[in-house]
PDB file of C-alpha atoms in Angstrom:
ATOM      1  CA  UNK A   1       0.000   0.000   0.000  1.00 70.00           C
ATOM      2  CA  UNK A   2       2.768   2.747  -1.385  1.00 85.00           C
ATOM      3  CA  UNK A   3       0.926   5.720  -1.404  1.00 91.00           C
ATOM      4  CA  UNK A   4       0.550   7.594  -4.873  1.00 96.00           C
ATOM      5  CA  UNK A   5       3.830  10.117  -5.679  1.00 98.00           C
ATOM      6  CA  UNK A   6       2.487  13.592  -6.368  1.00 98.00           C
ATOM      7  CA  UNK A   7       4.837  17.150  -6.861  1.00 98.00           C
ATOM      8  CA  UNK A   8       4.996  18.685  -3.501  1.00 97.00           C
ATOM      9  CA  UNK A   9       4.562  21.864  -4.485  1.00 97.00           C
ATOM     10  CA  UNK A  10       3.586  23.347  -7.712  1.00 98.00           C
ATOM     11  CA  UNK A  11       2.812  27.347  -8.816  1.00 97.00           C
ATOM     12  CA  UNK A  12       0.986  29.241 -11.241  1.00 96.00           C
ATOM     13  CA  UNK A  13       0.243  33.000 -11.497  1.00 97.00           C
ATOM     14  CA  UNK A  14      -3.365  34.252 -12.071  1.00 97.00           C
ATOM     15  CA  UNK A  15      -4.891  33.122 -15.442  1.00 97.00           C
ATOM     16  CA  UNK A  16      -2.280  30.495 -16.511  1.00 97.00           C
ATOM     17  CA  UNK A  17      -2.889  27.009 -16.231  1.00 97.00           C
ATOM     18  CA  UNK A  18      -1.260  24.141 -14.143  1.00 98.00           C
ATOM     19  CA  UNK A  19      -1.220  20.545 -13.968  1.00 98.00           C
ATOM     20  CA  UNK A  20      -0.365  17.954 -10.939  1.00 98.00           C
ATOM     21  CA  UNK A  21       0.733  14.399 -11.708  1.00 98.00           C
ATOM     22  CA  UNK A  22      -0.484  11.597  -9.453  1.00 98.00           C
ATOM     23  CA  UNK A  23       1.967   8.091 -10.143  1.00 98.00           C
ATOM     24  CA  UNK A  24       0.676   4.936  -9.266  1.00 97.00           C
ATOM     25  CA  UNK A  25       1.065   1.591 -10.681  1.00 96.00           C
ATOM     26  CA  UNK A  26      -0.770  -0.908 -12.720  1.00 95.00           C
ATOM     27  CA  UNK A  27      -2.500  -2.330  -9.517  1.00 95.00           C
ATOM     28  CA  UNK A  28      -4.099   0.752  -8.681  1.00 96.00           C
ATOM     29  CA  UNK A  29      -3.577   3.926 -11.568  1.00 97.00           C
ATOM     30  CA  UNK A  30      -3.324   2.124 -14.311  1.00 96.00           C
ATOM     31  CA  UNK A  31      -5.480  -0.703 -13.314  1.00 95.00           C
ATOM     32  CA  UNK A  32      -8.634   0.754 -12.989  1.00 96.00           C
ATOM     33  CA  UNK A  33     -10.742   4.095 -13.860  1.00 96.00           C
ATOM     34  CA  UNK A  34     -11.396   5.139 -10.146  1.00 97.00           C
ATOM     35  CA  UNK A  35      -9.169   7.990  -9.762  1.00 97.00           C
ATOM     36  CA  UNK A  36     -10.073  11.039  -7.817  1.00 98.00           C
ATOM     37  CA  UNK A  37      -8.969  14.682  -7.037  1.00 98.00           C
ATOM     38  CA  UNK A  38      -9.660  16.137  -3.782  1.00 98.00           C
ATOM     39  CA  UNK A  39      -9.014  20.332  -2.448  1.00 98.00           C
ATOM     40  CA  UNK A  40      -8.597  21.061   0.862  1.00 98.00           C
ATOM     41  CA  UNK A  41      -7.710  24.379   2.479  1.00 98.00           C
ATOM     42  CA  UNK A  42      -5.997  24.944   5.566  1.00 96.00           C
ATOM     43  CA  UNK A  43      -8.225  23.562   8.338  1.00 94.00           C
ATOM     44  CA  UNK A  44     -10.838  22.416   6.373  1.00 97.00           C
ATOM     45  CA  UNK A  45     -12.573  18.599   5.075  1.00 97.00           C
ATOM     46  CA  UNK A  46     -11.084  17.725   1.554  1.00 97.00           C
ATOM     47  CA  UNK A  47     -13.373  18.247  -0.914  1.00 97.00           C
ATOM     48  CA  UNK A  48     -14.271  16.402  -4.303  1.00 97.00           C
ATOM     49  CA  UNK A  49     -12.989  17.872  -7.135  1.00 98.00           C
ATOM     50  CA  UNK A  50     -12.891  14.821  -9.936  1.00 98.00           C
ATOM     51  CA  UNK A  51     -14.196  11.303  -9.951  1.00 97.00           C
ATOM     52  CA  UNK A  52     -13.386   8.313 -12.268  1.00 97.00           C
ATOM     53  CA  UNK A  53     -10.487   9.858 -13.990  1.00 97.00           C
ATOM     54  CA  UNK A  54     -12.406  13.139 -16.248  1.00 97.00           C
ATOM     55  CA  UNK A  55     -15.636  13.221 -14.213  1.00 97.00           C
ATOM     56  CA  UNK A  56     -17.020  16.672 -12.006  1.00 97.00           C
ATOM     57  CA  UNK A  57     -19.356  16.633  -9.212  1.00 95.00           C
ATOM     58  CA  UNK A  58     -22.099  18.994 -10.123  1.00 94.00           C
ATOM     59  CA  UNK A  59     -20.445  22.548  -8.845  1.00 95.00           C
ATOM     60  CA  UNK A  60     -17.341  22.265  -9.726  1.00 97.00           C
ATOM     61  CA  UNK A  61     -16.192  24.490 -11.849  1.00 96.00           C
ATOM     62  CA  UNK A  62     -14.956  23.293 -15.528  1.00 96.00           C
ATOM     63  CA  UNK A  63     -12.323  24.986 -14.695  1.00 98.00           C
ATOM     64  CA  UNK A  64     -10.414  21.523 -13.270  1.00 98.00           C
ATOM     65  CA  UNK A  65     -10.203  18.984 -15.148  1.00 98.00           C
ATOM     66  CA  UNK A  66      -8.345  15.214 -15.005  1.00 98.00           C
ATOM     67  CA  UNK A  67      -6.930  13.118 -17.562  1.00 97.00           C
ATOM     68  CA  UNK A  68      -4.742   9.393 -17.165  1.00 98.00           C
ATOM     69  CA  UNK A  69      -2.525   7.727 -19.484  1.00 97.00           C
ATOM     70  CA  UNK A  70      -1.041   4.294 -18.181  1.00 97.00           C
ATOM     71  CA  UNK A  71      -0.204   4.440 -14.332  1.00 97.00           C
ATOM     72  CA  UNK A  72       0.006   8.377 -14.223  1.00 98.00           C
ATOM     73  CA  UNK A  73      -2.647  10.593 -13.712  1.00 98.00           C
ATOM     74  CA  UNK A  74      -3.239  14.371 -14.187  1.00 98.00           C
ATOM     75  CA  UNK A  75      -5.610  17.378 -12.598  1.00 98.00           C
ATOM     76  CA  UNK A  76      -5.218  20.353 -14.797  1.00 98.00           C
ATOM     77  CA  UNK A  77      -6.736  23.653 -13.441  1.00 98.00           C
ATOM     78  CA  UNK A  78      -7.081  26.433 -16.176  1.00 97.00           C
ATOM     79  CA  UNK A  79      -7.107  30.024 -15.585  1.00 97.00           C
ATOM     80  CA  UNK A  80      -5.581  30.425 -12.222  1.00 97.00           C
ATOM     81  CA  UNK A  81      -7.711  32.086  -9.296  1.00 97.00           C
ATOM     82  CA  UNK A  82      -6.490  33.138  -5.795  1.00 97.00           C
ATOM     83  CA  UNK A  83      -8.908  30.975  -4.092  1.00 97.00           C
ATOM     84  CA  UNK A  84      -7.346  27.672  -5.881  1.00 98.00           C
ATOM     85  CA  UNK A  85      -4.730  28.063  -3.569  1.00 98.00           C
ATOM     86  CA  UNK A  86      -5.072  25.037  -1.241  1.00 98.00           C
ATOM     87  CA  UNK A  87      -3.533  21.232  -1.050  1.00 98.00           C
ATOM     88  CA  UNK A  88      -4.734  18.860  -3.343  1.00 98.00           C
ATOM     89  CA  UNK A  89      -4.787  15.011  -3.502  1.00 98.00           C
ATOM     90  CA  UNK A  90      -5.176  12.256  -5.825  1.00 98.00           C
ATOM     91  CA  UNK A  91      -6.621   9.267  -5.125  1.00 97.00           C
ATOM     92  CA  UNK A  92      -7.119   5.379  -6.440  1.00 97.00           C
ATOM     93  CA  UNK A  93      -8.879   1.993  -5.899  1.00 97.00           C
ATOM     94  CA  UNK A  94      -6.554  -0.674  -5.846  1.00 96.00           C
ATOM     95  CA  UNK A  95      -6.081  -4.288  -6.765  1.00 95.00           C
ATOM     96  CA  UNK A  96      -6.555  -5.162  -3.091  1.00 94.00           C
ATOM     97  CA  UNK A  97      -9.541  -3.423  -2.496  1.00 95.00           C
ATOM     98  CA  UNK A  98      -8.357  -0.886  -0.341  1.00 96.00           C
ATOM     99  CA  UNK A  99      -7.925   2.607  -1.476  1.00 96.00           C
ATOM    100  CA  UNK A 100      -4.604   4.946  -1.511  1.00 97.00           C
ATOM    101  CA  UNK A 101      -3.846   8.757  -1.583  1.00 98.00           C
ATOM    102  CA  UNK A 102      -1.068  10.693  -3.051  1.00 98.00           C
ATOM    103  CA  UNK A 103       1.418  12.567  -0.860  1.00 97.00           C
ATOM    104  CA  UNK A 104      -0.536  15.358  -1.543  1.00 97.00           C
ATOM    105  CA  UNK A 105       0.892  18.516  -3.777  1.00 98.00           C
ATOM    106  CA  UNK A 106       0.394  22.428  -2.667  1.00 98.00           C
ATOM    107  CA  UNK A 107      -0.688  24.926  -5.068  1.00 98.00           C
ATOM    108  CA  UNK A 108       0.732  27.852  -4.493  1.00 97.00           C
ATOM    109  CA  UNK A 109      -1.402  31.271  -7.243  1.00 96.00           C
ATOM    110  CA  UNK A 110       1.631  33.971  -7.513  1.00 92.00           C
TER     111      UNK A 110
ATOM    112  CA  UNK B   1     -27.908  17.699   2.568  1.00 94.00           C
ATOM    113  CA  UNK B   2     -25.546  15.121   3.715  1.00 97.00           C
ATOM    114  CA  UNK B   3     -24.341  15.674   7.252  1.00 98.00           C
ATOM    115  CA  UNK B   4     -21.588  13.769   8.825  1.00 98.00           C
ATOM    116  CA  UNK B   5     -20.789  14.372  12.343  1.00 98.00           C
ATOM    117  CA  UNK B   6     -17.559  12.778  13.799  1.00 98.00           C
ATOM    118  CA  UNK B   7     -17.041  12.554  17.492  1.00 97.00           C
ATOM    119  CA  UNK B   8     -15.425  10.807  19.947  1.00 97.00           C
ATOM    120  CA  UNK B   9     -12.407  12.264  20.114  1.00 97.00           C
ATOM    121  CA  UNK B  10      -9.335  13.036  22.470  1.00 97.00           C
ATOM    122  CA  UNK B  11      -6.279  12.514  24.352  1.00 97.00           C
ATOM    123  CA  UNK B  12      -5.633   8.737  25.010  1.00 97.00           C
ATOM    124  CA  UNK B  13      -2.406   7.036  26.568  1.00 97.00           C
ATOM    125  CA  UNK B  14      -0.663   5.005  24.436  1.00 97.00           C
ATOM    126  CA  UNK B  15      -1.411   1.425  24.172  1.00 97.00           C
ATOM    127  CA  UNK B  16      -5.306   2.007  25.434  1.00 98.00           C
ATOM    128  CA  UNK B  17      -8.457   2.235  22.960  1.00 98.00           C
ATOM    129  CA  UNK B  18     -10.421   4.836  21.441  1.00 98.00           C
ATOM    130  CA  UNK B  19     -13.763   4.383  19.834  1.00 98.00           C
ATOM    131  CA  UNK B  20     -14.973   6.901  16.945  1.00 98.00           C
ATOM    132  CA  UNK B  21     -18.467   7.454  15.825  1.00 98.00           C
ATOM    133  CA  UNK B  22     -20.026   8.980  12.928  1.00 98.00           C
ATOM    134  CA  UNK B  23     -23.731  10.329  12.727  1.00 98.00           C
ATOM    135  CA  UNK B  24     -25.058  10.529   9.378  1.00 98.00           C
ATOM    136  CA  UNK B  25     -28.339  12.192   8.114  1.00 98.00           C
ATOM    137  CA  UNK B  26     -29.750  13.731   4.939  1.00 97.00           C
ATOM    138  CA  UNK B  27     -28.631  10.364   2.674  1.00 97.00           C
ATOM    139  CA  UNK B  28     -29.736   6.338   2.736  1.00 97.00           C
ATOM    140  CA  UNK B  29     -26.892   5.734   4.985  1.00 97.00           C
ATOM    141  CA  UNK B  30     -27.841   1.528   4.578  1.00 97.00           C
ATOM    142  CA  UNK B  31     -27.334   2.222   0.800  1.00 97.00           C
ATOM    143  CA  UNK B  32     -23.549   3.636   1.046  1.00 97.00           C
ATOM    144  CA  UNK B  33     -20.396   2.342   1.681  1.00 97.00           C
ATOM    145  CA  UNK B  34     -18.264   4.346   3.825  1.00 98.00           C
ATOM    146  CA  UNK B  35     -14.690   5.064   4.740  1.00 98.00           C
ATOM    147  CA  UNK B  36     -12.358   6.342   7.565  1.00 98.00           C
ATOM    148  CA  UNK B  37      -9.460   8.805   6.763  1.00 98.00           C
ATOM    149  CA  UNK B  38      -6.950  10.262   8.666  1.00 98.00           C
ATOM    150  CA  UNK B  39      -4.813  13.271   8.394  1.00 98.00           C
ATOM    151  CA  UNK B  40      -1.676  13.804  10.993  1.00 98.00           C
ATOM    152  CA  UNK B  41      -0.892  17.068  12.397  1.00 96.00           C
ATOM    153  CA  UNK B  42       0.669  18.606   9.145  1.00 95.00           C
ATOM    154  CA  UNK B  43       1.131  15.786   6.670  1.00 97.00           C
ATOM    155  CA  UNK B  44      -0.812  13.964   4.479  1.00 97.00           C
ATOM    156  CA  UNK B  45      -4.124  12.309   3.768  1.00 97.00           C
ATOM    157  CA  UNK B  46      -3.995   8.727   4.899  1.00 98.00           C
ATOM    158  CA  UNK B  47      -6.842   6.256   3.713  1.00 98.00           C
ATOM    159  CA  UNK B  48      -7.620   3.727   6.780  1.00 98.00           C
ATOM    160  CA  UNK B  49     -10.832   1.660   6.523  1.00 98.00           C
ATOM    161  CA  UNK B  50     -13.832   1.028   4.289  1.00 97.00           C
ATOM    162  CA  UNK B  51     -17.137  -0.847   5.046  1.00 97.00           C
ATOM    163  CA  UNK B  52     -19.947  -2.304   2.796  1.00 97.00           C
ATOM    164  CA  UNK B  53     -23.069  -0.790   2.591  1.00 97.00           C
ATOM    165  CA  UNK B  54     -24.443  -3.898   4.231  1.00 95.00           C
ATOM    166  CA  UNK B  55     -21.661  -4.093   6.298  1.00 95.00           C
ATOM    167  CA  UNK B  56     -20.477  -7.218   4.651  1.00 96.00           C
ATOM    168  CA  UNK B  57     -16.907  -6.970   3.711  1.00 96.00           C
ATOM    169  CA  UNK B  58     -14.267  -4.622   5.304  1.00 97.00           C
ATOM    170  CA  UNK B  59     -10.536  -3.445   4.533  1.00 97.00           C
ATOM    171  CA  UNK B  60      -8.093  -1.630   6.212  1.00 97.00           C
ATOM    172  CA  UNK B  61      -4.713  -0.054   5.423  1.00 97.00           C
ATOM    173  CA  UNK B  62      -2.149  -2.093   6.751  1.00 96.00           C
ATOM    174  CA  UNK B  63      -0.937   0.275   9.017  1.00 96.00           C
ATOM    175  CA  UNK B  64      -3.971  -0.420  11.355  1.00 97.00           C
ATOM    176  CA  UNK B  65      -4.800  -3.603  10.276  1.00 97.00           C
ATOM    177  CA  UNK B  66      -5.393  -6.218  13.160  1.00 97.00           C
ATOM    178  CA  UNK B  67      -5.554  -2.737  15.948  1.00 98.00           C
ATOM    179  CA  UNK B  68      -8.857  -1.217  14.193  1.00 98.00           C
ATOM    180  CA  UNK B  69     -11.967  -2.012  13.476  1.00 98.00           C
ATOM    181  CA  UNK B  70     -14.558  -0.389  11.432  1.00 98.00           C
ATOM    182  CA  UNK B  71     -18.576  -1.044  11.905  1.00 98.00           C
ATOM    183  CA  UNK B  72     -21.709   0.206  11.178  1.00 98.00           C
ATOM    184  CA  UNK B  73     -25.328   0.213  12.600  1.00 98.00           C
ATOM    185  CA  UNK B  74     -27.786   0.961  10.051  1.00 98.00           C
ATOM    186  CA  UNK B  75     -30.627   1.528  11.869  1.00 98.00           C
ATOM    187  CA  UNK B  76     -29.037   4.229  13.494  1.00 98.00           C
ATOM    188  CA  UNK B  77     -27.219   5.805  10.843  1.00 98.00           C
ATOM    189  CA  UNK B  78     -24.063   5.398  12.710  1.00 98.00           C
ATOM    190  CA  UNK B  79     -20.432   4.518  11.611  1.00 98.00           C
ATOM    191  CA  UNK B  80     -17.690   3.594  14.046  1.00 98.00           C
ATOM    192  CA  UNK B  81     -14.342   3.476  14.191  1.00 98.00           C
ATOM    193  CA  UNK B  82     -12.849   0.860  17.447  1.00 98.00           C
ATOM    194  CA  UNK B  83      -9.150   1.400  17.805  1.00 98.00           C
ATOM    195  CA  UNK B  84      -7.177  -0.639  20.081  1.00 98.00           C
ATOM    196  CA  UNK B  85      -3.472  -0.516  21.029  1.00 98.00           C
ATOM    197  CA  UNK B  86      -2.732   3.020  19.963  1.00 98.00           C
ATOM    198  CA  UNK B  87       0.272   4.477  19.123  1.00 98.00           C
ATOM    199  CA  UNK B  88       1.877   7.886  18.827  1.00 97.00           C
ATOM    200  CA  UNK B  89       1.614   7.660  15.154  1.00 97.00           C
ATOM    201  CA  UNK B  90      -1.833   7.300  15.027  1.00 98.00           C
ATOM    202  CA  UNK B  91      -2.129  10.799  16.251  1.00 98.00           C
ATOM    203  CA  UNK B  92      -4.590  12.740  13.866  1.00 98.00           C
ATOM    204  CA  UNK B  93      -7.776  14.158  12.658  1.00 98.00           C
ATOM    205  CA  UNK B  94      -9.696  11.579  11.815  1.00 98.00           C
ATOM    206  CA  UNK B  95     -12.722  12.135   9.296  1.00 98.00           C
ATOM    207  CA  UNK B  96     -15.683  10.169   7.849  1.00 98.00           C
ATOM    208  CA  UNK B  97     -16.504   9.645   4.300  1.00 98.00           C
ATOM    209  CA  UNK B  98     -19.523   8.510   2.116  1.00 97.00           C
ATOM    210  CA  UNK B  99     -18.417   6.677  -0.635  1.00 96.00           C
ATOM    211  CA  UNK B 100     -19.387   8.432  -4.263  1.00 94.00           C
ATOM    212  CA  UNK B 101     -22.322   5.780  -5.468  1.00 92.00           C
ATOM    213  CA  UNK B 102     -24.942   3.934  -3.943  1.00 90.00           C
ATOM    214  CA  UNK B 103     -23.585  -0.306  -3.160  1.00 86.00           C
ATOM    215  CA  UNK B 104     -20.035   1.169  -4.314  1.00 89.00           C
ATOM    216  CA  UNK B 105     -16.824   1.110  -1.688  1.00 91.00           C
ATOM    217  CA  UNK B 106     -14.171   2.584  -3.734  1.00 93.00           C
ATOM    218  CA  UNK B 107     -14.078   6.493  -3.279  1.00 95.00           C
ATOM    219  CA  UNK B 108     -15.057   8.784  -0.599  1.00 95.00           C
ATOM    220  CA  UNK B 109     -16.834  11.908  -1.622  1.00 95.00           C
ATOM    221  CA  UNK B 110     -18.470  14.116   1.022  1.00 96.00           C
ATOM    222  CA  UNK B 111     -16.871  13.925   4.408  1.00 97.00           C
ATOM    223  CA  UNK B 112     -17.220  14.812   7.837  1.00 98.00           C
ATOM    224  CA  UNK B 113     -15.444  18.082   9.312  1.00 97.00           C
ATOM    225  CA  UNK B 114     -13.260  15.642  11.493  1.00 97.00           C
ATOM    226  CA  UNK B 115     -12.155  14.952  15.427  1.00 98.00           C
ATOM    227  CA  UNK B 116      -8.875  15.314  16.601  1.00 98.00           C
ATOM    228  CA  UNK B 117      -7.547  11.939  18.119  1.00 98.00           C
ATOM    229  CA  UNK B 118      -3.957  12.457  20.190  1.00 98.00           C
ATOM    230  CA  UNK B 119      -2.406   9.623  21.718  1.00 98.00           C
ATOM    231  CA  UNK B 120       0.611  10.917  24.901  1.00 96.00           C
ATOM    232  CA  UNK B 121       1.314   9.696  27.799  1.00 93.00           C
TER     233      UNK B 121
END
């Protein structure tokens, strides 16, 4: 149960566009479609930002969105807003039917 | 809205137990799987445990495994969390989760705002 490797830190400056890699391997990742994204801000619950790889919970804005190619996935968040700034997590199902989180990468808006 | 209300919290000596609770409302709670997470003081997000809607199958991370158990009482909307033999490391908010579907145990979505579980002598 490795947990997922994620950036731990990653910036962008209002407008521009970044993305955060989540590695995993082919018994989690790249072995099934149940990836997620979570946000949390300091002191707060995480919150669900993507579901099954590409999928949004209704009020999220389109302005995140995920992709996956073979064990690595990817949360992209276009045009850069000061209240992205937070912690954000990926997430998989595994082989083993547990589940596993990323380190965990902190966005930092210039 | 779903609600989910952790408690049972606190300061516990290490090597004694702890038992957690969550109290669920505004969602089938007997239709949902749901999970325990844990976040240390500082680090990371840490999945722990996940039960079966019907309480049928459970898993835990292996850093718990064989300390913790996780249960469930549907008819009163109420998850738990038993954890024996604790250790320093298991210092940390712990939160609730519902999983994303109905019958599914694979992904939490909306989660509880946490309770803060310290284990010192």
């Amino acid at each position: 149960q490795s947990a997922l490797t994620q950036p731990a830190s990653v910036s962008g400056s209002p407008g521009q566009s970044i993305t955060i890699s989540c590695t995993g391997t082919s018994s989690d990742v790249g072995g099934y479609n149940y990836v997620s994204w979570y946000q949390q801000h300091p002191g707060k619950a995480p919150k669900l930002m993507i579901y099954e790889v590409s999928n949004r919970p209704s009020g999220v804005s389109n302005r995140f969105s995920g992709s996956k190619s073979g064990n690595t996935a990817s949360l992209t968040i276009s045009g850069l807003q000061a209240e992205d700034e937070a912690d954000y997590y990926c997430n998989s199902y595994t082989s083993s039917s547990t589940v596993v989180f990323g380190g965990g990468t902190k966005l930092t808006v210039l | 809205q779903v609600q989910l209300v952790e408690s049972g919290g606190g300061v516990v000596q290490p090597g004694r137990s702890l038992r957690l609770s969550c109290a669920a409302s505004g969602f089938t709670f007997s239709s949902y799987g749901m999970h325990w997470v844990r976040q240390a003081p500082g680090k990371g997000l840490e999945w722990v445990a996940v039960i079966y809607y019907d309480g049928s199958n459970k898993y835990y991370a292996d850093s718990v495994k064989g300390r913790f158990t996780i249960s469930r009482d549907n008819s009163k909307n109420t998850l738990y969390l038993q954890m024996n033999s604790l250790r320093a490391e298991d210092t940390a908010v712990y939160y609730c989760a519902r999983d994303y579907r109905v019958v599914t145990a694979i992904m939490p979505h909306y989660w509880g705002q946490g309770t803060l579980v310290t284990v010192s002598s």
